[in-house]
C-alpha cells in the first residue's frame, strides 16, 4: 500500500509539473502574440504622426502663431479625418499649440473649444522630450476612455510649435483582450513604462492610470 501511495504521489507530482510547464509555454506564446499586436497598433500611430509632421515641415512654419493660423482650417481637418478613416483603433488625431489649446481635430468641424490636460505642458518644461504616452483619460469630447500618444512638433529653427496627438480607443484593447482571455480564462493587463495601468480585462475603471510598480510582478 505504501509503495502504491508513493508511486501515485510521484505520478501526480510529475503530472502537475508537466501541466505547469505547458501552462507557462501557453502563456509565453499568448504574451508574444499580444505584444506583437499591441506594438503594431502603436506603430500605426507613430506613422500617422510622422506623416503629419512631414506635412507641417513642408509649410516652413516659423512660430506657434503661424502653426495655429495655418493649420486650423477645414482642409487640415479633412486631412486628419481621412488619415484615420481606415484605422478603427484610432479615436482621433489632434493638433494643439504649446499650451494645449486645440488647433485642429479629426473628429468635429467646426472645431470645439478644447484645452487638453496639463500633461502636454511637458513639451514646454522638458525641452529634450520628443514624445510621450499620457495616462489613460476620458476624452473631453465624447467621454470615452482613451490613450493619448503625444509627439513634439518643431519649426525649422527648432522652436516648439505644438504637438500632434494620436488617441487610441481603449475599447479597442478591451475588446481584443476579451476575445483572447475569454477562451483561455485569463486576465490581461497593459501597463506603460512607468507601471501605470493602461487597461485590463476584466475591466476595472477605478484602477486605470494608477501606478502599480510596487506590485510583486514588477519586482521579478
mmCIF file of C-alpha atoms in Angstrom:
data_model
loop_
_atom_site.group_PDB
_atom_site.id
_atom_site.type_symbol
_atom_site.label_atom_id
_atom_site.label_comp_id
_atom_site.label_asym_id
_atom_site.label_seq_id
_atom_site.Cartn_x
_atom_site.Cartn_y
_atom_site.Cartn_z
ATOM 1 C CA UNK A 1 0.000 0.000 0.000
ATOM 2 C CA UNK A 2 2.834 2.355 0.909
ATOM 3 C CA UNK A 3 4.547 1.675 -2.424
ATOM 4 C CA UNK A 4 1.317 2.399 -4.331
ATOM 5 C CA UNK A 5 0.811 5.631 -2.402
ATOM 6 C CA UNK A 6 4.372 6.738 -3.190
ATOM 7 C CA UNK A 7 4.011 5.784 -6.867
ATOM 8 C CA UNK A 8 0.714 7.675 -7.205
ATOM 9 C CA UNK A 9 2.204 10.707 -5.426
ATOM 10 C CA UNK A 10 5.185 10.762 -7.800
ATOM 11 C CA UNK A 11 2.856 10.384 -10.788
ATOM 12 C CA UNK A 12 0.644 13.248 -9.625
ATOM 13 C CA UNK A 13 3.683 15.420 -8.940
ATOM 14 C CA UNK A 14 5.040 14.787 -12.423
ATOM 15 C CA UNK A 15 1.648 15.483 -13.974
ATOM 16 C CA UNK A 16 1.428 18.723 -12.017
ATOM 17 C CA UNK A 17 4.877 19.819 -13.184
ATOM 18 C CA UNK A 18 4.018 18.919 -16.781
ATOM 19 C CA UNK A 19 0.810 20.928 -16.549
ATOM 20 C CA UNK A 20 2.660 23.936 -15.105
ATOM 21 C CA UNK A 21 5.270 23.724 -17.863
ATOM 22 C CA UNK A 22 2.576 23.570 -20.570
ATOM 23 C CA UNK A 23 0.725 26.489 -18.983
ATOM 24 C CA UNK A 24 3.923 28.552 -18.911
ATOM 25 C CA UNK A 25 4.544 27.794 -22.593
ATOM 26 C CA UNK A 26 0.959 28.744 -23.467
ATOM 27 C CA UNK A 27 1.249 31.992 -21.523
ATOM 28 C CA UNK A 28 4.566 32.866 -23.167
ATOM 29 C CA UNK A 29 3.037 32.306 -26.607
ATOM 30 C CA UNK A 30 -0.008 34.364 -25.661
ATOM 31 C CA UNK A 31 2.124 37.241 -24.347
ATOM 32 C CA UNK A 32 4.179 37.205 -27.546
ATOM 33 C CA UNK A 33 1.072 37.392 -29.732
ATOM 34 C CA UNK A 34 -0.421 40.186 -27.610
ATOM 35 C CA UNK A 35 2.847 42.132 -27.600
ATOM 36 C CA UNK A 36 3.172 41.972 -31.373
ATOM 37 C CA UNK A 37 -0.402 43.124 -31.900
ATOM 38 C CA UNK A 38 -0.049 45.998 -29.418
ATOM 39 C CA UNK A 39 3.271 47.002 -30.979
ATOM 40 C CA UNK A 40 1.687 47.160 -34.443
ATOM 41 C CA UNK A 41 -1.090 49.323 -33.022
ATOM 42 C CA UNK A 42 1.420 51.769 -31.540
ATOM 43 C CA UNK A 43 3.479 51.804 -34.728
ATOM 44 C CA UNK A 44 0.426 52.842 -36.735
ATOM 45 C CA UNK A 45 0.049 55.902 -34.501
ATOM 46 C CA UNK A 46 3.723 56.768 -34.933
ATOM 47 C CA UNK A 47 3.440 56.543 -38.734
ATOM 48 C CA UNK A 48 0.429 58.864 -38.696
ATOM 49 C CA UNK A 49 2.278 61.377 -36.553
ATOM 50 C CA UNK A 50 5.371 61.324 -38.750
ATOM 51 C CA UNK A 51 3.210 61.864 -41.826
ATOM 52 C CA UNK A 52 1.601 64.916 -40.225
ATOM 53 C CA UNK A 53 4.949 66.308 -39.083
ATOM 54 C CA UNK A 54 6.276 65.999 -42.647
ATOM 55 C CA UNK A 55 3.255 67.968 -43.835
ATOM 56 C CA UNK A 56 3.966 70.687 -41.267
ATOM 57 C CA UNK A 57 7.656 70.765 -42.220
ATOM 58 C CA UNK A 58 6.729 71.377 -45.846
ATOM 59 C CA UNK A 59 4.930 74.590 -44.850
ATOM 60 C CA UNK A 60 8.057 76.245 -43.354
ATOM 61 C CA UNK A 61 6.155 77.425 -40.289
ATOM 62 C CA UNK A 62 8.290 79.556 -38.001
ATOM 63 C CA UNK A 63 6.180 80.191 -34.888
ATOM 64 C CA UNK A 64 3.337 78.751 -32.791
ATOM 65 C CA UNK A 65 1.111 81.589 -34.017
ATOM 66 C CA UNK A 66 1.701 80.613 -37.644
ATOM 67 C CA UNK A 67 1.161 76.981 -36.742
ATOM 68 C CA UNK A 68 -2.260 77.743 -35.256
ATOM 69 C CA UNK A 69 -3.263 80.109 -38.057
ATOM 70 C CA UNK A 70 -2.277 77.891 -40.987
ATOM 71 C CA UNK A 71 -3.455 74.542 -39.647
ATOM 72 C CA UNK A 72 -6.813 75.460 -38.115
ATOM 73 C CA UNK A 73 -8.668 75.309 -41.456
ATOM 74 C CA UNK A 74 -11.225 72.804 -42.719
ATOM 75 C CA UNK A 75 -8.781 71.335 -45.251
ATOM 76 C CA UNK A 76 -6.488 70.233 -42.427
ATOM 77 C CA UNK A 77 -9.470 68.826 -40.549
ATOM 78 C CA UNK A 78 -10.419 66.754 -43.615
ATOM 79 C CA UNK A 79 -6.805 65.625 -43.978
ATOM 80 C CA UNK A 80 -6.712 64.390 -40.360
ATOM 81 C CA UNK A 81 -10.117 62.753 -40.689
ATOM 82 C CA UNK A 82 -9.070 60.955 -43.864
ATOM 83 C CA UNK A 83 -5.860 59.631 -42.325
ATOM 84 C CA UNK A 84 -7.716 57.675 -39.615
ATOM 85 C CA UNK A 85 -10.760 56.603 -41.625
ATOM 86 C CA UNK A 86 -9.405 53.063 -42.149
ATOM 87 C CA UNK A 87 -7.960 52.625 -38.650
ATOM 88 C CA UNK A 88 -10.730 51.509 -36.271
ATOM 89 C CA UNK A 89 -8.464 51.625 -33.199
ATOM 90 C CA UNK A 90 -7.662 55.344 -33.638
ATOM 91 C CA UNK A 91 -10.169 57.585 -31.904
ATOM 92 C CA UNK A 92 -8.769 60.909 -33.096
ATOM 93 C CA UNK A 93 -5.822 62.882 -34.391
ATOM 94 C CA UNK A 94 -5.256 66.204 -32.684
ATOM 95 C CA UNK A 95 -3.076 69.232 -33.327
ATOM 96 C CA UNK A 96 -2.530 71.538 -30.389
ATOM 97 C CA UNK A 97 -0.411 74.570 -29.593
ATOM 98 C CA UNK A 98 2.339 74.516 -26.897
ATOM 99 C CA UNK A 99 -0.200 75.408 -24.196
ATOM 100 C CA UNK A 100 -2.509 72.528 -25.054
ATOM 101 C CA UNK A 101 -5.136 74.609 -26.882
ATOM 102 C CA UNK A 102 -6.821 72.803 -29.769
ATOM 103 C CA UNK A 103 -5.574 73.807 -33.246
ATOM 104 C CA UNK A 104 -7.310 71.107 -35.269
ATOM 105 C CA UNK A 105 -9.133 67.872 -34.730
ATOM 106 C CA UNK A 106 -10.140 64.884 -36.842
ATOM 107 C CA UNK A 107 -13.495 64.325 -35.157
ATOM 108 C CA UNK A 108 -15.542 67.524 -35.460
ATOM 109 C CA UNK A 109 -15.959 70.520 -37.674
ATOM 110 C CA UNK A 110 -16.388 73.349 -36.754
ATOM 111 C CA UNK A 111 -13.726 72.902 -34.126
ATOM 112 C CA UNK A 112 -14.829 72.709 -30.477
ATOM 113 C CA UNK A 113 -13.185 74.842 -27.819
ATOM 114 C CA UNK A 114 -10.941 72.336 -26.027
ATOM 115 C CA UNK A 115 -7.777 72.671 -23.998
ATOM 116 C CA UNK A 116 -6.040 69.412 -23.206
ATOM 117 C CA UNK A 117 -4.852 68.321 -19.744
ATOM 118 C CA UNK A 118 -1.659 69.665 -18.247
ATOM 119 C CA UNK A 119 0.464 66.672 -19.239
ATOM 120 C CA UNK A 120 1.013 68.287 -22.618
ATOM 121 C CA UNK A 121 2.988 71.058 -20.904
ATOM 122 C CA UNK A 122 5.796 68.517 -20.584
ATOM 123 C CA UNK A 123 6.955 69.642 -24.038
ATOM 124 C CA UNK A 124 7.445 73.132 -22.593
ATOM 125 C CA UNK A 125 9.019 72.076 -19.307
ATOM 126 C CA UNK A 126 11.148 69.262 -20.811
ATOM 127 C CA UNK A 127 12.783 70.716 -23.950
ATOM 128 C CA UNK A 128 14.520 67.452 -24.854
ATOM 129 C CA UNK A 129 11.315 65.410 -24.727
ATOM 130 C CA UNK A 130 10.288 64.230 -28.207
ATOM 131 C CA UNK A 131 7.255 62.107 -27.396
ATOM 132 C CA UNK A 132 5.399 60.509 -24.536
ATOM 133 C CA UNK A 133 2.394 58.346 -23.746
ATOM 134 C CA UNK A 134 -0.027 60.111 -21.436
ATOM 135 C CA UNK A 135 -2.053 58.390 -18.742
ATOM 136 C CA UNK A 136 -5.450 56.997 -19.758
ATOM 137 C CA UNK A 137 -8.162 59.638 -19.656
ATOM 138 C CA UNK A 138 -11.760 60.206 -20.585
ATOM 139 C CA UNK A 139 -11.967 62.070 -23.868
ATOM 140 C CA UNK A 140 -13.120 65.666 -23.269
ATOM 141 C CA UNK A 141 -15.198 65.426 -26.454
ATOM 142 C CA UNK A 142 -17.014 62.079 -26.151
ATOM 143 C CA UNK A 143 -16.361 60.820 -22.603
ATOM 144 C CA UNK A 144 -14.789 57.528 -23.720
ATOM 145 C CA UNK A 145 -11.604 56.153 -22.170
ATOM 146 C CA UNK A 146 -8.636 56.770 -24.438
ATOM 147 C CA UNK A 147 -4.842 56.616 -24.515
ATOM 148 C CA UNK A 148 -3.071 59.688 -25.977
ATOM 149 C CA UNK A 149 0.300 59.486 -27.744
ATOM 150 C CA UNK A 150 1.852 62.954 -27.965
ATOM 151 C CA UNK A 151 4.718 63.916 -30.261
ATOM 152 C CA UNK A 152 6.513 67.272 -30.359
ATOM 153 C CA UNK A 153 6.316 69.443 -33.496
ATOM 154 C CA UNK A 154 9.120 71.941 -34.002
ATOM 155 C CA UNK A 155 9.807 74.600 -36.590
ATOM 156 C CA UNK A 156 12.790 74.716 -38.928
ATOM 157 C CA UNK A 157 14.727 76.661 -36.282
ATOM 158 C CA UNK A 158 13.876 74.189 -33.503
ATOM 159 C CA UNK A 159 11.161 76.283 -31.828
ATOM 160 C CA UNK A 160 8.295 74.350 -30.265
ATOM 161 C CA UNK A 161 5.223 74.839 -32.471
ATOM 162 C CA UNK A 162 2.864 72.433 -30.767
ATOM 163 C CA UNK A 163 2.077 68.740 -30.721
ATOM 164 C CA UNK A 164 0.338 66.047 -32.703
ATOM 165 C CA UNK A 165 -1.613 63.661 -30.518
ATOM 166 C CA UNK A 166 -2.806 60.273 -31.667
ATOM 167 C CA UNK A 167 -5.595 58.936 -29.483
ATOM 168 C CA UNK A 168 -6.246 55.199 -29.243
ATOM 169 C CA UNK A 169 -9.613 53.892 -28.117
ATOM 170 C CA UNK A 170 -9.066 51.795 -25.023
ATOM 171 C CA UNK A 171 -12.218 49.914 -26.004
ATOM 172 C CA UNK A 172 -10.176 48.504 -28.892
ATOM 173 C CA UNK A 173 -7.770 46.864 -26.432
ATOM 174 C CA UNK A 174 -10.634 45.859 -24.123
ATOM 175 C CA UNK A 175 -12.444 44.046 -26.937
ATOM 176 C CA UNK A 176 -9.229 42.389 -28.123
ATOM 177 C CA UNK A 177 -8.270 41.240 -24.625
ATOM 178 C CA UNK A 178 -11.795 39.934 -24.068
ATOM 179 C CA UNK A 179 -11.667 37.869 -27.257
ATOM 180 C CA UNK A 180 -8.361 36.314 -26.157
ATOM 181 C CA UNK A 181 -8.937 35.925 -22.431
ATOM 182 C CA UNK A 182 -12.452 34.583 -22.871
ATOM 183 C CA UNK A 183 -11.136 31.408 -24.487
ATOM 184 C CA UNK A 184 -8.288 30.920 -22.006
ATOM 185 C CA UNK A 185 -9.867 32.030 -18.720
ATOM 186 C CA UNK A 186 -7.110 34.627 -18.214
ATOM 187 C CA UNK A 187 -6.947 38.196 -17.019
ATOM 188 C CA UNK A 188 -4.841 40.511 -19.194
ATOM 189 C CA UNK A 189 -3.375 43.883 -18.189
ATOM 190 C CA UNK A 190 -1.473 46.502 -20.173
ATOM 191 C CA UNK A 191 0.962 48.835 -18.382
ATOM 192 C CA UNK A 192 3.027 51.767 -19.577
ATOM 193 C CA UNK A 193 6.754 52.168 -18.935
ATOM 194 C CA UNK A 194 6.103 53.724 -15.521
ATOM 195 C CA UNK A 195 3.978 50.756 -14.377
ATOM 196 C CA UNK A 196 0.752 52.744 -14.710
ATOM 197 C CA UNK A 197 -2.206 50.546 -15.585
ATOM 198 C CA UNK A 198 -3.446 51.428 -19.080
ATOM 199 C CA UNK A 199 -6.276 48.918 -19.314
ATOM 200 C CA UNK A 200 -7.168 45.388 -18.314
ATOM 201 C CA UNK A 201 -9.643 42.589 -18.790
ATOM 202 C CA UNK A 202 -11.795 42.056 -16.789
ATOM 203 C CA UNK A 203 -12.328 45.817 -16.694
ATOM 204 C CA UNK A 204 -11.726 47.898 -13.580
ATOM 205 C CA UNK A 205 -12.038 51.612 -14.400
ATOM 206 C CA UNK A 206 -11.104 52.632 -10.861
ATOM 207 C CA UNK A 207 -7.601 51.272 -11.459
ATOM 208 C CA UNK A 208 -6.885 52.945 -14.803
ATOM 209 C CA UNK A 209 -3.865 55.235 -14.709
ATOM 210 C CA UNK A 210 -2.776 54.088 -11.244
ATOM 211 C CA UNK A 211 0.903 53.353 -10.644
ATOM 212 C CA UNK A 212 1.329 49.722 -9.624
ATOM 213 C CA UNK A 213 5.114 49.485 -9.673
ATOM 214 C CA UNK A 214 5.138 48.286 -6.069
ATOM 215 C CA UNK A 215 3.367 45.067 -7.014
ATOM 216 C CA UNK A 216 5.377 41.847 -6.854
ATOM 217 C CA UNK A 217 5.116 41.199 -10.597
ATOM 218 C CA UNK A 218 7.297 44.273 -11.297
ATOM 219 C CA UNK A 219 9.989 43.126 -8.877
ATOM 220 C CA UNK A 220 10.751 39.860 -10.681
#
